[in-house]
């Protein structure tokens, strides 16, 4: 058969975060719950016993080293974001990112209109495939007319609110 577009775990990047704790899909596997509890327990012990409550280099248990880095929708983190510093990094959003990308090494991360598919190679996370801009456009809930209207409104209202869309 053909290669599926999405991996069995799907994470949505958000405005300034590489993972959104409110929008994701995980494939349930036997033993996952116990493994997650062990990861949380280890993190809590490190927070209590270590010099810092949360290590921005190691995060939930992985040092992100170039060329690997994380992305958000806004791109505010810059091109080489390798520290665990985003909203919820020490909570659900950080755990979700660590679990899918570095522990399970099996995830599709949707970043705006791109999809990063991550897999495992020699025990490390590897970008298996990047599905480029525009691939998801035919599946969008917003028509091209609405998208144009939103772009125009954003030009006139530079804050992150588009009145024609956000206040219906």
Coordinates of N, CA, C and O in Angstrom, one line a residue:
X1 N 0.8 -1.2 0.0 CA 0.0 0.0 0.0 C 0.8 1.3 0.0 O 2.1 1.2 0.0
X2 N 0.2 2.4 0.0 CA 0.9 3.6 0.0 C 1.3 4.1 1.4 O 0.7 3.6 2.4
X3 N 2.2 5.0 1.4 CA 2.7 5.5 2.7 C 1.6 6.5 3.2 O 1.3 7.4 2.5
X4 N 1.1 6.3 4.5 CA 0.2 7.3 5.0 C 0.8 8.7 5.2 O 2.0 8.8 5.4
X5 N -0.1 9.7 5.1 CA 0.4 11.0 5.2 C 0.8 11.3 6.7 O 1.8 11.9 7.0
X6 N -0.1 10.9 7.6 CA 0.1 11.1 9.0 C 0.6 9.9 9.7 O 0.2 8.8 9.4
X7 N 1.5 10.1 10.7 CA 1.9 9.0 11.6 C 0.8 8.7 12.6 O -0.2 9.4 12.7
X8 N 1.0 7.6 13.4 CA 0.0 7.2 14.3 C -0.2 8.2 15.5 O -1.2 8.2 16.2
X9 N 0.8 9.1 15.7 CA 0.6 10.2 16.7 C 0.7 11.5 16.0 O 1.6 11.7 15.1
X10 N -0.2 12.4 16.3 CA -0.3 13.7 15.6 C -0.3 14.8 16.6 O -1.1 14.7 17.6
X11 N 0.5 15.8 16.4 CA 0.6 16.9 17.3 C 0.5 18.2 16.5 O 1.0 18.3 15.4
X12 N -0.3 19.1 17.0 CA -0.4 20.4 16.3 C 0.4 21.5 17.0 O 0.3 21.6 18.3
X13 N 1.3 22.1 16.3 CA 2.1 23.2 16.8 C 1.2 24.4 17.0 O 0.2 24.5 16.3
X14 N 1.5 25.3 17.9 CA 0.6 26.4 18.2 C 1.4 27.7 18.1 O 2.5 27.7 17.6
X15 N 0.8 28.8 18.5 CA 1.3 30.1 18.2 C 2.8 30.3 18.6 O 3.5 30.7 17.7
X16 N 3.1 29.9 19.8 CA 4.5 30.0 20.2 C 5.0 28.7 20.8 O 6.0 28.8 21.6
X17 N 4.4 27.6 20.5 CA 4.7 26.3 21.1 C 4.8 25.3 20.0 O 4.1 25.3 19.1
X18 N 5.7 24.3 20.2 CA 5.8 23.2 19.2 C 4.8 22.2 19.4 O 4.6 21.3 18.5
X19 N 4.0 22.2 20.5 CA 3.0 21.2 20.7 C 1.8 21.9 21.5 O 2.0 22.6 22.4
X20 N 0.6 21.6 21.1 CA -0.6 22.2 21.7 C -1.2 21.1 22.6 O -1.6 20.0 22.1
X21 N -1.3 21.4 23.9 CA -1.8 20.4 24.8 C -3.3 20.2 24.7 O -3.8 19.2 25.3
X22 N -4.0 20.9 23.9 CA -5.4 20.8 23.7 C -5.8 20.2 22.4 O -7.0 20.0 22.2
X23 N -4.9 19.9 21.5 CA -5.2 19.3 20.2 C -4.1 18.4 19.8 O -3.1 18.8 19.4
X24 N -4.4 17.1 20.0 CA -3.4 16.1 19.6 C -4.2 14.7 19.5 O -5.3 14.6 19.9
X25 N -3.5 13.8 18.8 CA -4.0 12.4 18.7 C -2.9 11.4 19.0 O -1.8 11.5 18.3
X26 N -3.1 10.5 19.9 CA -2.1 9.5 20.2 C -2.7 8.1 20.0 O -3.8 7.9 20.4
X27 N -1.8 7.2 19.5 CA -2.2 5.9 19.3 C -2.0 5.2 20.7 O -0.9 5.2 21.2
X28 N -3.1 4.6 21.3 CA -2.9 3.9 22.6 C -2.1 2.6 22.4 O -2.4 1.8 21.5
X29 N -1.2 2.4 23.2 CA -0.4 1.1 23.2 C -0.3 0.6 24.6 O -0.2 1.4 25.6
X30 N -0.3 -0.7 24.8 CA -0.2 -1.3 26.1 C 1.2 -0.9 26.7 O 2.2 -0.9 26.0
X31 N 1.1 -0.5 27.9 CA 2.3 0.0 28.7 C 2.6 1.5 28.6 O 3.4 2.0 29.3
X32 N 1.9 2.2 27.7 CA 2.2 3.6 27.5 C 1.9 4.4 28.8 O 2.6 5.3 29.2
X33 N 0.7 4.1 29.4 CA 0.3 4.8 30.6 C 1.4 4.7 31.7 O 1.8 5.7 32.3
X34 N 1.9 3.5 31.9 CA 2.9 3.3 32.9 C 4.2 4.0 32.6 O 4.9 4.5 33.4
X35 N 4.5 4.0 31.3 CA 5.8 4.6 30.9 C 5.6 6.2 31.1 O 6.6 6.8 31.5
X36 N 4.5 6.7 30.8 CA 4.2 8.1 31.0 C 4.3 8.5 32.5 O 4.9 9.5 32.9
X37 N 3.7 7.6 33.3 CA 3.8 7.9 34.8 C 5.3 7.9 35.3 O 5.7 8.7 36.1
X38 N 6.1 6.9 34.7 CA 7.5 6.9 35.1 C 8.2 8.1 34.7 O 9.1 8.6 35.4
X39 N 7.9 8.6 33.5 CA 8.6 9.9 33.0 C 8.2 11.0 33.9 O 9.0 11.8 34.3
X40 N 6.9 11.1 34.2 CA 6.5 12.2 35.1 C 7.1 12.1 36.5 O 7.6 13.1 37.1
X41 N 7.2 10.9 37.0 CA 7.8 10.7 38.3 C 9.3 11.1 38.3 O 9.8 11.8 39.2
X42 N 10.0 10.7 37.2 CA 11.4 11.1 37.1 C 11.6 12.6 37.1 O 12.4 13.2 37.7
X43 N 10.7 13.3 36.3 CA 10.8 14.7 36.2 C 10.5 15.4 37.5 O 11.2 16.4 37.9
X44 N 9.5 14.9 38.2 CA 9.2 15.5 39.5 C 10.4 15.3 40.5 O 10.7 16.2 41.3
X45 N 11.0 14.1 40.5 CA 12.2 13.9 41.4 C 13.3 14.9 41.0 O 14.0 15.4 41.8
X46 N 13.6 15.0 39.7 CA 14.6 15.9 39.2 C 14.3 17.4 39.6 O 15.2 18.1 40.0
X47 N 13.0 17.8 39.6 CA 12.7 19.1 40.0 C 12.9 19.4 41.5 O 13.4 20.4 41.9
X48 N 12.7 18.3 42.3 CA 12.9 18.5 43.8 C 14.3 18.4 44.1 O 14.8 19.2 44.9
X49 N 15.0 17.5 43.5 CA 16.4 17.2 43.9 C 17.5 18.0 43.2 O 18.6 18.2 43.7
X50 N 17.1 18.5 42.0 CA 18.1 19.2 41.2 C 18.2 20.7 41.6 O 17.5 21.2 42.4
X51 N 19.2 21.4 40.9 CA 19.4 22.8 41.2 C 18.3 23.7 40.6 O 18.1 24.8 41.1
X52 N 17.5 23.2 39.6 CA 16.5 24.0 39.0 C 15.2 23.2 39.0 O 15.2 22.0 38.8
X53 N 14.1 23.9 39.0 CA 12.8 23.2 38.9 C 12.6 22.6 37.5 O 12.0 21.5 37.4
X54 N 13.1 23.2 36.5 CA 13.0 22.7 35.1 C 14.3 23.1 34.4 O 14.6 24.3 34.2
X55 N 15.0 22.1 33.9 CA 16.2 22.3 33.1 C 15.9 22.7 31.7 O 15.3 21.8 30.9
X56 N 16.1 23.9 31.3 CA 15.8 24.4 29.9 C 16.6 23.7 28.8 O 16.2 23.7 27.7
X57 N 17.7 23.1 29.1 CA 18.5 22.4 28.2 C 18.0 21.0 28.0 O 17.9 20.5 26.9
X58 N 17.7 20.3 29.1 CA 17.3 18.9 29.0 C 15.8 18.7 28.9 O 15.3 17.6 28.5
X59 N 15.0 19.7 29.3 CA 13.6 19.6 29.3 C 13.0 18.3 30.0 O 13.4 18.1 31.2
X60 N 12.3 17.5 29.3 CA 11.7 16.3 29.9 C 12.6 15.1 29.8 O 12.3 14.0 30.2
X61 N 13.8 15.3 29.2 CA 14.8 14.2 29.2 C 15.5 14.1 27.9 O 16.1 13.1 27.6
X62 N 15.6 15.2 27.1 CA 16.3 15.2 25.9 C 16.9 16.6 25.6 O 16.2 17.6 25.6
X63 N 18.2 16.6 25.3 CA 18.8 17.8 24.9 C 18.7 18.0 23.4 O 19.1 17.1 22.6
X64 N 18.0 19.0 23.0 CA 17.8 19.3 21.5 C 19.0 19.9 20.9 O 19.4 20.9 21.4
X65 N 19.6 19.2 20.0 CA 20.9 19.6 19.4 C 20.7 19.9 17.9 O 20.0 19.1 17.2
X66 N 21.3 20.9 17.4 CA 21.2 21.2 16.0 C 21.8 20.0 15.2 O 22.7 19.3 15.6
X67 N 21.2 19.7 14.0 CA 20.3 20.6 13.3 C 18.8 20.5 13.7 O 18.0 21.2 13.2
X68 N 18.5 19.6 14.7 CA 17.2 19.5 15.2 C 16.8 20.8 16.0 O 17.7 21.4 16.6
X69 N 15.6 21.2 15.9 CA 15.1 22.3 16.7 C 13.6 22.3 16.6 O 13.0 21.5 15.9
X70 N 12.9 23.1 17.4 CA 11.4 23.1 17.4 C 10.9 24.3 16.7 O 11.6 25.3 16.5
X71 N 9.7 24.2 16.2 CA 9.0 25.2 15.5 C 7.6 25.5 16.1 O 7.0 24.6 16.6
X72 N 7.2 26.8 15.9 CA 5.8 27.1 16.3 C 5.2 27.8 15.0 O 5.9 28.0 14.0
X73 N 3.9 28.1 15.1 CA 3.2 28.7 14.0 C 3.8 30.1 13.7 O 4.0 30.5 12.6
X74 N 4.1 30.9 14.7 CA 4.5 32.2 14.6 C 6.0 32.3 14.1 O 6.4 33.3 13.5
X75 N 6.8 31.3 14.5 CA 8.2 31.4 14.2 C 9.0 32.3 15.1 O 10.1 32.6 14.9
X76 N 8.3 32.7 16.2 CA 8.9 33.7 17.1 C 10.2 33.1 17.8 O 11.1 33.9 18.2
X77 N 10.3 31.8 17.8 CA 11.5 31.2 18.5 C 12.8 31.3 17.7 O 13.8 31.1 18.2
X78 N 12.6 31.7 16.4 CA 13.8 31.8 15.6 C 14.2 30.5 14.9 O 13.5 29.5 15.1
X79 N 15.2 30.5 14.0 CA 15.5 29.3 13.2 C 16.1 28.2 14.0 O 16.2 27.1 13.5
X80 N 16.7 28.4 15.2 CA 17.5 27.4 15.8 C 17.0 27.2 17.3 O 17.9 27.2 18.2
X81 N 15.8 27.0 17.5 CA 15.3 26.9 18.9 C 15.6 25.5 19.4 O 15.1 24.5 19.0
X82 N 16.5 25.5 20.4 CA 17.0 24.2 20.9 C 16.8 24.1 22.5 O 17.1 23.1 23.0
X83 N 16.2 25.2 23.1 CA 16.0 25.1 24.5 C 14.5 24.9 24.8 O 13.7 25.3 24.0
X84 N 14.2 24.2 25.8 CA 12.8 23.9 26.2 C 12.2 25.2 26.9 O 12.1 25.3 28.1
X85 N 11.9 26.1 26.1 CA 11.3 27.4 26.6 C 10.1 27.8 25.8 O 10.3 28.5 24.8
X86 N 9.0 27.4 26.2 CA 7.7 27.8 25.6 C 6.6 27.6 26.6 O 6.8 27.0 27.6
X87 N 5.5 28.2 26.3 CA 4.4 28.1 27.3 C 4.0 26.6 27.5 O 3.7 25.9 26.6
X88 N 4.0 26.2 28.7 CA 3.7 24.8 29.1 C 4.9 23.8 28.8 O 4.6 22.6 28.8
X89 N 6.1 24.3 28.7 CA 7.2 23.4 28.5 C 7.4 22.4 29.6 O 7.8 21.3 29.4
X90 N 7.2 22.8 30.8 CA 7.3 22.0 32.0 C 6.1 21.2 32.3 O 6.1 20.4 33.3
X91 N 5.0 21.4 31.5 CA 3.7 20.8 31.8 C 3.3 19.9 30.6 O 4.1 19.3 30.0
X92 N 2.0 19.9 30.4 CA 1.5 19.0 29.3 C 2.1 19.2 28.0 O 2.4 18.2 27.3
X93 N 2.3 20.4 27.6 CA 2.8 20.7 26.2 C 4.2 20.2 26.0 O 4.6 19.7 25.0
X94 N 5.0 20.3 27.0 CA 6.4 19.8 27.0 C 6.4 18.3 27.0 O 7.2 17.6 26.3
X95 N 5.6 17.7 27.9 CA 5.6 16.2 28.0 C 5.1 15.6 26.7 O 5.6 14.6 26.2
X96 N 4.1 16.2 26.1 CA 3.5 15.8 24.8 C 4.6 15.8 23.7 O 4.8 14.8 22.9
X97 N 5.4 16.9 23.6 CA 6.4 17.0 22.6 C 7.5 15.9 22.9 O 7.9 15.3 21.9
X98 N 7.9 15.8 24.1 CA 9.0 14.8 24.5 C 8.5 13.4 24.2 O 9.2 12.6 23.5
X99 N 7.3 13.1 24.6 CA 6.7 11.7 24.5 C 6.7 11.3 23.0 O 7.1 10.2 22.6
X100 N 6.1 12.1 22.1 CA 5.9 11.8 20.7 C 7.2 11.8 19.9 O 7.4 11.0 19.1
X101 N 8.0 12.9 20.1 CA 9.1 13.1 19.2 C 10.4 12.4 19.7 O 11.1 11.8 18.8
X102 N 10.7 12.4 21.0 CA 11.9 11.9 21.4 C 11.8 10.5 22.2 O 12.8 9.8 22.2
X103 N 10.7 10.2 22.7 CA 10.5 8.9 23.4 C 9.9 7.9 22.5 O 10.6 6.8 22.3
X104 N 8.8 8.1 21.9 CA 8.2 7.2 21.0 C 8.8 7.3 19.6 O 8.9 6.3 18.9
X105 N 9.3 8.5 19.2 CA 9.9 8.8 17.9 C 9.0 8.3 16.8 O 9.4 7.6 15.9
X106 N 7.8 8.7 16.9 CA 6.8 8.4 15.9 C 5.6 9.4 15.9 O 4.7 9.3 16.7
X107 N 5.8 10.5 15.1 CA 4.8 11.6 15.2 C 4.8 12.4 14.0 O 5.8 12.5 13.3
X108 N 3.6 12.9 13.6 CA 3.5 13.9 12.6 C 3.2 15.2 13.4 O 2.2 15.3 14.2
X109 N 4.0 16.2 13.2 CA 3.8 17.5 13.8 C 3.3 18.5 12.7 O 4.0 18.7 11.7
X110 N 2.1 19.0 12.9 CA 1.5 19.9 11.9 C 1.9 21.3 12.4 O 1.5 21.8 13.5
X111 N 2.6 22.0 11.5 CA 3.1 23.4 11.8 C 2.5 24.3 10.7 O 3.0 24.3 9.6
X112 N 1.4 25.0 11.0 CA 0.7 25.8 10.0 C 0.3 25.0 8.9 O -0.6 24.1 9.1
X113 N 0.9 25.1 7.7 CA 0.4 24.2 6.6 C 1.5 23.3 6.1 O 1.5 22.8 5.0
X114 N 2.4 22.9 7.0 CA 3.5 21.9 6.8 C 3.3 20.8 7.8 O 2.7 21.0 8.8
X115 N 3.8 19.6 7.4 CA 3.7 18.5 8.3 C 5.1 17.9 8.3 O 5.8 17.6 7.3
X116 N 5.7 17.7 9.6 CA 6.9 17.1 9.8 C 6.6 15.7 10.3 O 5.9 15.5 11.3
X117 N 7.1 14.6 9.6 CA 7.0 13.3 10.1 C 8.3 12.8 10.7 O 9.3 12.8 10.0
X118 N 8.2 12.4 11.9 CA 9.4 12.0 12.7 C 9.4 10.5 12.9 O 8.3 9.9 13.2
X119 N 10.5 9.9 12.8 CA 10.7 8.4 13.1 C 11.9 8.2 13.9 O 12.6 9.1 14.3
X120 N 12.3 6.9 14.0 CA 13.5 6.6 14.8 C 14.5 6.0 13.9 O 14.2 5.2 13.0
X121 N 15.8 6.5 14.0 CA 16.9 5.9 13.3 C 18.1 5.8 14.3 O 18.5 6.7 14.9
X122 N 18.5 4.5 14.5 CA 19.6 4.2 15.4 C 19.3 4.8 16.8 O 20.2 5.4 17.5
X123 N 18.0 4.7 17.3 CA 17.7 5.1 18.6 C 17.5 6.6 18.8 O 17.4 7.1 19.9
X124 N 17.5 7.4 17.7 CA 17.3 8.8 17.8 C 16.2 9.3 16.9 O 15.9 8.6 15.9
X125 N 15.6 10.4 17.2 CA 14.5 11.0 16.4 C 15.1 11.5 15.1 O 16.2 12.1 15.1
X126 N 14.5 11.2 14.0 CA 15.0 11.6 12.7 C 13.8 12.2 11.9 O 12.7 11.5 11.8
X127 N 14.0 13.3 11.2 CA 12.9 13.8 10.3 C 12.9 12.9 9.1 O 13.8 12.9 8.3
X128 N 11.8 12.2 9.0 CA 11.6 11.2 8.0 C 11.2 11.9 6.7 O 11.6 11.5 5.6
X129 N 10.2 12.8 6.8 CA 9.6 13.4 5.7 C 9.0 14.8 6.1 O 8.4 14.9 7.1
X130 N 9.2 15.8 5.2 CA 8.6 17.1 5.4 C 7.6 17.3 4.2 O 8.0 17.2 3.1
X131 N 6.4 17.4 4.6 CA 5.3 17.6 3.6 C 5.1 19.1 3.5 O 4.7 19.7 4.5
X132 N 5.4 19.7 2.4 CA 5.5 21.2 2.3 C 4.2 21.9 2.3 O 3.1 21.4 2.3
X133 N 4.4 23.3 2.2 CA 3.3 24.2 2.2 C 2.2 23.9 1.2 O 2.5 23.4 0.1
X134 N 1.0 24.1 1.6 CA -0.1 24.0 0.7 C -0.8 22.6 0.6 O -1.8 22.5 0.1
X135 N -0.1 21.6 1.2 CA -0.7 20.3 1.1 C -2.0 20.2 1.7 O -2.9 19.5 1.3
X136 N -2.2 20.8 2.9 CA -3.4 20.8 3.6 C -4.5 21.7 3.2 O -5.6 21.6 3.6
X137 N -4.2 22.6 2.3 CA -5.1 23.6 1.8 C -6.5 23.1 1.3 O -7.5 23.6 1.7
X138 N -6.5 22.0 0.5 CA -7.8 21.5 0.1 C -8.7 20.9 1.2 O -9.9 20.8 1.1
X139 N -8.1 20.7 2.4 CA -8.8 20.1 3.5 C -9.2 21.2 4.6 O -9.7 20.9 5.6
X140 N -8.8 22.5 4.3 CA -9.1 23.6 5.2 C -10.6 23.9 5.4 O -11.3 23.7 4.4
X141 N -10.9 24.3 6.5 CA -12.3 24.7 6.8 C -12.6 26.1 6.3 O -13.8 26.5 6.3
X142 N -11.6 26.8 5.9 CA -11.8 28.2 5.5 C -11.7 28.3 4.0 O -10.8 27.7 3.4
X143 N -12.6 28.9 3.4 CA -12.6 29.1 1.9 C -11.5 30.0 1.5 O -11.0 30.8 2.3
X144 N -11.1 30.0 0.2 CA -10.1 30.9 -0.2 C -10.6 32.4 -0.1 O -9.8 33.3 0.3
X145 N -11.8 32.7 -0.3 CA -12.4 34.0 0.0 C -12.2 34.4 1.4 O -11.8 35.5 1.7
X146 N -12.5 33.5 2.4 CA -12.3 33.8 3.8 C -10.9 34.0 4.1 O -10.5 34.9 4.9
X147 N -10.0 33.2 3.5 CA -8.6 33.3 3.8 C -8.1 34.7 3.3 O -7.3 35.4 4.0
X148 N -8.5 35.1 2.1 CA -8.1 36.4 1.6 C -8.6 37.5 2.6 O -7.9 38.5 2.9
X149 N -9.9 37.4 3.0 CA -10.5 38.4 3.9 C -9.7 38.5 5.2 O -9.4 39.5 5.8
X150 N -9.3 37.3 5.8 CA -8.5 37.3 7.0 C -7.1 37.9 6.8 O -6.7 38.7 7.6
X151 N -6.5 37.7 5.6 CA -5.2 38.3 5.4 C -5.3 39.8 5.3 O -4.5 40.6 5.8
X152 N -6.4 40.3 4.6 CA -6.7 41.7 4.5 C -6.9 42.3 5.9 O -6.4 43.4 6.3
X153 N -7.8 41.6 6.7 CA -8.1 42.1 8.1 C -6.8 42.2 8.9 O -6.6 43.1 9.7
X154 N -5.9 41.2 8.8 CA -4.7 41.2 9.6 C -3.8 42.4 9.2 O -3.1 42.9 10.0
X155 N -3.8 42.7 8.0 CA -3.0 43.9 7.5 C -3.6 45.2 8.2 O -2.8 46.1 8.5
X156 N -4.9 45.2 8.3 CA -5.5 46.4 8.9 C -5.5 46.4 10.5 O -5.5 47.4 11.1
X157 N -5.6 45.1 11.0 CA -5.6 44.9 12.5 C -4.4 44.0 12.8 O -4.5 42.8 12.9
X158 N -3.2 44.6 13.1 CA -2.0 43.8 13.2 C -2.0 43.0 14.5 O -1.1 42.2 14.6
X159 N -2.9 43.1 15.4 CA -2.9 42.2 16.5 C -3.5 40.9 16.1 O -3.9 40.7 15.0
X160 N -3.5 39.9 17.0 CA -3.8 38.6 16.6 C -5.3 38.3 16.6 O -5.8 37.2 16.8
X161 N -6.1 39.3 16.3 CA -7.6 39.2 16.3 C -8.1 39.6 14.9 O -7.7 40.7 14.5
X162 N -8.9 38.8 14.3 CA -9.5 39.2 13.0 C -11.0 39.3 13.3 O -11.7 38.3 13.5
X163 N -11.5 40.6 13.4 CA -12.9 40.8 13.8 C -13.9 40.0 12.9 O -14.9 39.5 13.5
X164 N -13.7 39.9 11.6 CA -14.6 39.2 10.8 C -14.7 37.8 11.1 O -15.7 37.1 10.7
X165 N -13.7 37.2 11.7 CA -13.7 35.8 12.0 C -13.9 35.5 13.4 O -14.6 34.5 13.8
X166 N -13.2 36.2 14.3 CA -13.1 35.8 15.7 C -14.3 36.3 16.6 O -14.4 35.8 17.7
X167 N -15.2 37.1 16.1 CA -16.3 37.6 16.9 C -17.6 37.3 16.2 O -18.5 38.2 16.1
X168 N -17.8 36.1 15.7 CA -19.1 35.8 15.1 C -20.0 35.3 16.2 O -19.7 34.8 17.2

